[in-house]
Every structure is written in structure tokens, then in C-alpha cells.
Amino acid sequence: MLFRSHIYLSFFEEDFNTPVEVSGMENTKNGWGLKKIPGERPEFTKGQISSMEKYNCIYMGSENEKVMYLTFDEGYENGYTAAIIDTLKKHKVPAAFFVTGPYLREHRDLIDRMVNEGHIVGNHTVNHPSLPDCDTEKIKNEITELSDSFNDTYGIQMKYLRPPMGEYSERTLKITTEMGYINVFWSFAYRDWETNNQKGAGYAFNEVTKNFHNGAVLLLHAVSKDNAVAL
């Protein structure tokens, strides 16, 4: 398990399969999706569950515990992460922040706070590519370059990976698992990353709370003003 927390939101709700030719290993591209059931745990396909269990991925916690896992994707900074961290500190809530290469280079002050205040900093790759579209060398470089830079600065080895856009394949799960990473998906998401389509903190709050469920892994985008205020 990652950590105990209170709230979380998410974004990628399409589920699709796109065959991509890669010699020697299954590389059908899958987009992470789920069927929301307000007030209950969401539904996933048998194929999704099989892949998650086979490669020890995280996507939803125990149905027997009233626990949530709060995660934020940090592709770029939009001025709200400091306020989010302030709220988490005030309420003593740990979270996971999945960062990209540019974010690590440009926002060390915020990542210093994440580390020093007890949050997990996860790997979201350097350049945010769809991993099934990358050859094996590029996948490893995208992940290792970010991890090495983080480790050089903080002396901490990244353990958790969020595949960009939630896109994965049998091949990418195998490669990243063999690299020692745990892939982290989610059990709730909404279109919070659209910065020009924010609908107010009340909308964000209601969208999330009506979908609360035991073991929820919530994906929020820190670029959302609504998320920062609603939190």
C-alpha cells in the first residue's frame, strides 16, 4: 500500500485498445478506464484486473477499509501546488506526487517540501510519452533519467510509476516491473486537468465525494484551481 489519506481525483476515463507492432512481446496499447458507480466501488474489466494482479500494480485498495489514497500528477506548475501542500500539512495528510523531468528541474522548492513533509514523489517519466509507443531503450531512459536525477538530489530511489496518460501494455508493465517499479493507476478520475474549463470548487467537491468508495485511489491534477480550493 502507498499510504493512508482522505481524498483524491482523476482524469482519464476512456478505455481503448490499439495494436502496435513490436517483435517478441505483446504491445497492445490500453488506456486506463473504469465504470463509475456513485457511492460504490467502480467496475473494471477482467482483462484490467488480470494485468494489475499479474504485475502487482496499484489501482484500488481493500474494499474492507474506509481508506483513500490521494495522488496528484505534476506535469507542469500552474500556481496551485504550494496551496495543496499547505492543506495537506495542515491536516497531516500524506499524498503521492507524480512528477515529470521539467517539473523536477524547475520546481525544486516544491519538491523539497514534498520530500521534507513526508509525501511520496513518484515517477511520471521525463517527457510524458505514451510508453507503448516507445522502444525498450526509450522507456528505460525516460524512467531512469528522472529517477537518477531525483536520487542524486535527495538520496531517495523512486519506487512508484504512473504511466503517462494511463496508457500501458503487457510489454510496458513487464519492462517497468522488471526495473523495480510499481505501476500506479486509479479508481476515480474526472476532467480536472482542463484549465480553461474549471467549473468551481463546489463542482469539484461534489464530483469527488459522490464517488467515494473504500480503497479509492484518487487522481488529481495539481494544475486545477478547483482542486486546490476544494481540497
mmCIF file of C-alpha atoms in Angstrom:
data_model
loop_
_atom_site.group_PDB
_atom_site.id
_atom_site.type_symbol
_atom_site.label_atom_id
_atom_site.label_comp_id
_atom_site.label_asym_id
_atom_site.label_seq_id
_atom_site.Cartn_x
_atom_site.Cartn_y
_atom_site.Cartn_z
ATOM 1 C CA MET A 1 0.000 0.000 0.000
ATOM 2 C CA LEU A 2 1.148 3.548 -0.622
ATOM 3 C CA PHE A 3 -0.206 5.450 2.368
ATOM 4 C CA ARG A 4 -3.377 6.422 4.155
ATOM 5 C CA SER A 5 -5.160 9.539 3.018
ATOM 6 C CA HIS A 6 -8.536 11.255 2.727
ATOM 7 C CA ILE A 7 -9.299 12.496 -0.776
ATOM 8 C CA TYR A 8 -8.294 12.104 -4.428
ATOM 9 C CA LEU A 9 -9.461 12.882 -8.003
ATOM 10 C CA SER A 10 -8.631 11.550 -11.533
ATOM 11 C CA PHE A 11 -8.834 12.326 -15.261
ATOM 12 C CA PHE A 12 -8.508 9.587 -17.887
ATOM 13 C CA GLU A 13 -11.836 7.871 -18.435
ATOM 14 C CA GLU A 14 -11.529 6.468 -21.959
ATOM 15 C CA ASP A 15 -10.773 2.758 -22.395
ATOM 16 C CA PHE A 16 -9.336 1.668 -25.729
ATOM 17 C CA ASN A 17 -7.073 -0.867 -27.395
ATOM 18 C CA THR A 18 -4.706 -0.002 -30.245
ATOM 19 C CA PRO A 19 -2.489 -2.769 -31.696
ATOM 20 C CA VAL A 20 1.152 -1.702 -32.112
ATOM 21 C CA GLU A 21 3.692 -3.945 -33.816
ATOM 22 C CA VAL A 22 6.566 -4.875 -31.503
ATOM 23 C CA SER A 23 8.563 -8.020 -32.093
ATOM 24 C CA GLY A 24 8.536 -10.679 -29.410
ATOM 25 C CA MET A 25 6.242 -9.109 -26.804
ATOM 26 C CA GLU A 26 2.546 -8.202 -26.567
ATOM 27 C CA ASN A 27 2.238 -4.435 -27.003
ATOM 28 C CA THR A 28 -1.469 -3.740 -27.465
ATOM 29 C CA LYS A 29 -1.987 -0.232 -26.124
ATOM 30 C CA ASN A 30 -4.554 0.007 -23.330
ATOM 31 C CA GLY A 31 -5.984 3.221 -21.949
ATOM 32 C CA TRP A 32 -6.938 3.042 -18.290
ATOM 33 C CA GLY A 33 -10.670 3.424 -17.777
ATOM 34 C CA LEU A 34 -13.365 2.443 -15.331
ATOM 35 C CA LYS A 35 -17.123 2.439 -14.848
ATOM 36 C CA LYS A 36 -18.142 4.797 -12.068
ATOM 37 C CA ILE A 37 -20.912 3.729 -9.711
ATOM 38 C CA PRO A 38 -21.716 6.626 -7.338
ATOM 39 C CA GLY A 39 -21.381 5.521 -3.725
ATOM 40 C CA GLU A 40 -19.836 2.176 -4.664
ATOM 41 C CA ARG A 41 -16.540 0.810 -5.923
ATOM 42 C CA PRO A 42 -16.107 1.211 -9.696
ATOM 43 C CA GLU A 43 -16.096 -1.675 -12.158
ATOM 44 C CA PHE A 44 -13.053 -2.800 -14.129
ATOM 45 C CA THR A 45 -12.771 -5.354 -16.916
ATOM 46 C CA LYS A 46 -11.450 -8.856 -16.282
ATOM 47 C CA GLY A 47 -8.504 -8.010 -18.525
ATOM 48 C CA GLN A 48 -7.623 -4.951 -16.471
ATOM 49 C CA ILE A 49 -7.811 -6.846 -13.186
ATOM 50 C CA SER A 50 -5.742 -9.720 -14.585
ATOM 51 C CA SER A 51 -2.962 -7.369 -15.730
ATOM 52 C CA MET A 52 -2.964 -5.432 -12.469
ATOM 53 C CA GLU A 53 -2.673 -8.600 -10.401
ATOM 54 C CA LYS A 54 -0.076 -10.216 -12.667
ATOM 55 C CA TYR A 55 2.265 -7.238 -12.407
ATOM 56 C CA ASN A 56 1.442 -6.185 -8.840
ATOM 57 C CA CYS A 57 0.051 -2.807 -9.914
ATOM 58 C CA ILE A 58 -1.882 -0.437 -7.667
ATOM 59 C CA TYR A 59 -5.298 0.744 -8.822
ATOM 60 C CA MET A 60 -7.669 0.274 -5.859
ATOM 61 C CA GLY A 61 -7.250 -0.692 -2.224
ATOM 62 C CA SER A 62 -9.152 -3.022 0.063
ATOM 63 C CA GLU A 63 -12.941 -2.963 -0.029
ATOM 64 C CA ASN A 64 -12.927 -3.651 3.717
ATOM 65 C CA GLU A 65 -11.138 -0.468 4.791
ATOM 66 C CA LYS A 66 -12.538 3.060 4.771
ATOM 67 C CA VAL A 67 -9.235 4.338 3.363
ATOM 68 C CA MET A 68 -8.368 6.529 0.388
ATOM 69 C CA TYR A 69 -5.102 7.203 -1.424
ATOM 70 C CA LEU A 70 -4.530 10.763 -2.568
ATOM 71 C CA THR A 71 -2.368 11.251 -5.679
ATOM 72 C CA PHE A 72 -1.508 14.272 -7.822
ATOM 73 C CA ASP A 73 0.002 14.373 -11.298
ATOM 74 C CA GLU A 74 2.519 17.170 -11.805
ATOM 75 C CA GLY A 75 3.249 17.642 -15.499
ATOM 76 C CA TYR A 76 3.758 21.388 -15.093
ATOM 77 C CA GLU A 77 3.173 24.030 -12.445
ATOM 78 C CA ASN A 78 0.107 26.280 -12.590
ATOM 79 C CA GLY A 79 0.493 28.053 -9.267
ATOM 80 C CA TYR A 80 -1.614 25.810 -7.019
ATOM 81 C CA THR A 81 0.735 23.125 -5.695
ATOM 82 C CA ALA A 82 2.004 25.179 -2.755
ATOM 83 C CA ALA A 83 -1.575 25.716 -1.550
ATOM 84 C CA ILE A 84 -2.273 21.994 -1.947
ATOM 85 C CA ILE A 85 0.793 21.119 0.117
ATOM 86 C CA ASP A 86 -0.243 23.697 2.737
ATOM 87 C CA THR A 87 -3.647 21.999 3.095
ATOM 88 C CA LEU A 88 -2.094 18.540 3.357
ATOM 89 C CA LYS A 89 0.312 19.799 6.027
ATOM 90 C CA LYS A 90 -2.489 21.453 7.999
ATOM 91 C CA HIS A 91 -4.467 18.221 8.151
ATOM 92 C CA LYS A 92 -1.434 15.899 8.402
ATOM 93 C CA VAL A 93 -2.404 14.003 5.240
ATOM 94 C CA PRO A 94 0.306 12.281 3.154
ATOM 95 C CA ALA A 95 -0.033 12.111 -0.617
ATOM 96 C CA ALA A 96 1.876 11.000 -3.707
ATOM 97 C CA PHE A 97 3.016 13.475 -6.363
ATOM 98 C CA PHE A 98 3.986 12.066 -9.766
ATOM 99 C CA VAL A 99 6.442 14.453 -11.441
ATOM 100 C CA THR A 100 7.988 14.818 -14.894
ATOM 101 C CA GLY A 101 11.540 15.814 -15.826
ATOM 102 C CA PRO A 102 10.826 19.523 -16.408
ATOM 103 C CA TYR A 103 8.911 19.695 -13.136
ATOM 104 C CA LEU A 104 11.846 18.232 -11.227
ATOM 105 C CA ARG A 105 14.259 20.708 -12.832
ATOM 106 C CA GLU A 106 12.124 23.815 -12.476
ATOM 107 C CA HIS A 107 10.313 23.414 -9.153
ATOM 108 C CA ARG A 108 12.826 22.136 -6.646
ATOM 109 C CA ASP A 109 11.321 24.350 -3.942
ATOM 110 C CA LEU A 110 8.018 22.483 -4.169
ATOM 111 C CA ILE A 111 9.651 19.073 -4.421
ATOM 112 C CA ASP A 112 11.783 19.958 -1.380
ATOM 113 C CA ARG A 113 8.528 20.453 0.506
ATOM 114 C CA MET A 114 7.046 17.198 -0.788
ATOM 115 C CA VAL A 115 10.079 15.271 0.427
ATOM 116 C CA ASN A 116 10.580 17.119 3.716
ATOM 117 C CA GLU A 117 6.878 16.992 4.643
ATOM 118 C CA GLY A 118 6.553 13.245 4.183
ATOM 119 C CA HIS A 119 4.966 12.818 0.765
ATOM 120 C CA ILE A 120 5.876 10.303 -1.908
ATOM 121 C CA VAL A 121 7.431 11.649 -5.100
ATOM 122 C CA GLY A 122 6.699 9.254 -7.951
ATOM 123 C CA ASN A 123 7.988 8.861 -11.497
ATOM 124 C CA HIS A 124 5.859 10.250 -14.351
ATOM 125 C CA THR A 125 8.751 9.976 -16.890
ATOM 126 C CA VAL A 126 10.922 12.789 -18.240
ATOM 127 C CA ASN A 127 8.865 13.796 -21.273
ATOM 128 C CA HIS A 128 5.429 12.198 -20.659
ATOM 129 C CA PRO A 129 5.307 9.897 -23.728
ATOM 130 C CA SER A 130 2.858 7.063 -24.254
ATOM 131 C CA LEU A 131 5.027 4.142 -23.146
ATOM 132 C CA PRO A 132 3.604 1.542 -25.587
ATOM 133 C CA ASP A 133 4.745 3.835 -28.431
ATOM 134 C CA CYS A 134 8.349 3.757 -27.160
ATOM 135 C CA ASP A 135 11.004 1.121 -27.785
ATOM 136 C CA THR A 136 12.516 -0.586 -24.767
ATOM 137 C CA GLU A 137 15.566 1.676 -24.609
ATOM 138 C CA LYS A 138 13.454 4.825 -24.655
ATOM 139 C CA ILE A 139 11.143 3.508 -21.923
ATOM 140 C CA LYS A 140 14.115 2.801 -19.694
ATOM 141 C CA ASN A 141 15.741 6.151 -20.450
ATOM 142 C CA GLU A 142 12.527 8.100 -19.774
ATOM 143 C CA ILE A 143 12.191 6.495 -16.361
ATOM 144 C CA THR A 144 15.834 6.104 -15.311
ATOM 145 C CA GLU A 145 16.931 9.626 -16.231
ATOM 146 C CA LEU A 146 14.257 11.094 -13.962
ATOM 147 C CA SER A 147 14.886 8.631 -11.163
ATOM 148 C CA ASP A 148 18.651 9.162 -11.233
ATOM 149 C CA SER A 149 18.259 12.931 -11.098
ATOM 150 C CA PHE A 150 15.877 12.675 -8.153
ATOM 151 C CA ASN A 151 18.165 10.227 -6.343
ATOM 152 C CA ASP A 152 21.224 12.425 -6.941
ATOM 153 C CA THR A 153 19.433 15.356 -5.323
ATOM 154 C CA TYR A 154 17.521 13.692 -2.491
ATOM 155 C CA GLY A 155 19.195 10.328 -1.944
ATOM 156 C CA ILE A 156 15.856 8.564 -2.463
ATOM 157 C CA GLN A 157 15.126 5.886 -5.043
ATOM 158 C CA MET A 158 11.771 6.282 -6.782
ATOM 159 C CA LYS A 159 9.574 3.173 -6.455
ATOM 160 C CA TYR A 160 6.229 4.167 -7.948
ATOM 161 C CA LEU A 161 5.487 4.905 -11.606
ATOM 162 C CA ARG A 162 2.387 6.462 -13.117
ATOM 163 C CA PRO A 163 2.314 5.680 -16.846
ATOM 164 C CA PRO A 164 1.682 8.892 -18.797
ATOM 165 C CA MET A 165 -1.970 9.253 -19.816
ATOM 166 C CA GLY A 166 -2.644 5.921 -18.117
ATOM 167 C CA GLU A 167 -1.535 4.131 -21.285
ATOM 168 C CA TYR A 168 0.121 0.736 -20.906
ATOM 169 C CA SER A 169 0.603 -2.668 -22.498
ATOM 170 C CA GLU A 170 1.702 -6.128 -21.385
ATOM 171 C CA ARG A 171 5.153 -5.178 -22.633
ATOM 172 C CA THR A 172 5.419 -1.885 -20.709
ATOM 173 C CA LEU A 173 4.136 -3.433 -17.489
ATOM 174 C CA LYS A 174 6.710 -6.213 -17.803
ATOM 175 C CA ILE A 175 9.598 -3.851 -18.555
ATOM 176 C CA THR A 176 8.786 -1.395 -15.783
ATOM 177 C CA THR A 177 8.125 -4.137 -13.226
ATOM 178 C CA GLU A 178 11.473 -5.724 -14.052
ATOM 179 C CA MET A 179 13.031 -2.283 -13.477
ATOM 180 C CA GLY A 180 11.704 -2.475 -9.916
ATOM 181 C CA TYR A 181 8.748 -0.118 -10.247
ATOM 182 C CA ILE A 182 5.161 -0.472 -9.089
ATOM 183 C CA ASN A 183 2.743 0.952 -11.659
ATOM 184 C CA VAL A 184 0.065 3.134 -10.053
ATOM 185 C CA PHE A 185 -3.285 3.667 -11.775
ATOM 186 C CA TRP A 186 -6.506 4.875 -10.112
ATOM 187 C CA SER A 187 -10.125 4.132 -9.231
ATOM 188 C CA PHE A 188 -11.538 7.628 -9.669
ATOM 189 C CA ALA A 189 -10.881 10.425 -12.155
ATOM 190 C CA TYR A 190 -12.611 13.411 -13.696
ATOM 191 C CA ARG A 191 -11.643 16.020 -16.276
ATOM 192 C CA ASP A 192 -9.861 18.259 -13.819
ATOM 193 C CA TRP A 193 -6.802 18.914 -15.996
ATOM 194 C CA GLU A 194 -8.691 21.219 -18.387
ATOM 195 C CA THR A 195 -7.501 24.546 -17.014
ATOM 196 C CA ASN A 196 -9.814 26.522 -19.312
ATOM 197 C CA ASN A 197 -12.832 24.507 -18.205
ATOM 198 C CA GLN A 198 -12.790 24.826 -14.437
ATOM 199 C CA LYS A 199 -16.326 24.712 -13.030
ATOM 200 C CA GLY A 200 -15.788 25.869 -9.472
ATOM 201 C CA ALA A 201 -14.659 24.265 -6.235
ATOM 202 C CA GLY A 202 -18.203 23.155 -5.439
ATOM 203 C CA TYR A 203 -18.382 21.133 -8.634
ATOM 204 C CA ALA A 204 -15.003 19.529 -7.919
ATOM 205 C CA PHE A 205 -16.001 18.702 -4.356
ATOM 206 C CA ASN A 206 -19.305 17.124 -5.388
ATOM 207 C CA GLU A 207 -17.782 15.196 -8.295
ATOM 208 C CA VAL A 208 -15.270 13.572 -5.975
ATOM 209 C CA THR A 209 -17.366 12.985 -2.877
ATOM 210 C CA LYS A 210 -20.262 11.355 -4.698
ATOM 211 C CA ASN A 211 -17.797 8.732 -5.922
ATOM 212 C CA PHE A 212 -16.122 7.978 -2.580
ATOM 213 C CA HIS A 213 -15.518 4.262 -2.052
ATOM 214 C CA ASN A 214 -13.392 2.088 0.193
ATOM 215 C CA GLY A 215 -9.842 1.760 -1.069
ATOM 216 C CA ALA A 216 -10.171 4.617 -3.544
ATOM 217 C CA VAL A 217 -7.040 5.640 -5.408
ATOM 218 C CA LEU A 218 -7.865 9.195 -6.391
ATOM 219 C CA LEU A 219 -6.077 11.042 -9.187
ATOM 220 C CA LEU A 220 -5.995 14.828 -9.020
ATOM 221 C CA HIS A 221 -4.200 17.237 -11.285
ATOM 222 C CA ALA A 222 -2.489 19.989 -9.372
ATOM 223 C CA VAL A 223 -2.973 22.407 -12.285
ATOM 224 C CA SER A 224 -6.645 22.647 -11.289
ATOM 225 C CA LYS A 225 -7.634 25.704 -9.263
ATOM 226 C CA ASP A 226 -10.881 23.931 -8.364
ATOM 227 C CA ASN A 227 -8.977 21.043 -6.791
ATOM 228 C CA ALA A 228 -6.781 23.337 -4.732
ATOM 229 C CA VAL A 229 -9.777 25.248 -3.332
ATOM 230 C CA ALA A 230 -11.998 22.187 -2.821
ATOM 231 C CA LEU A 231 -9.280 20.216 -1.041
#
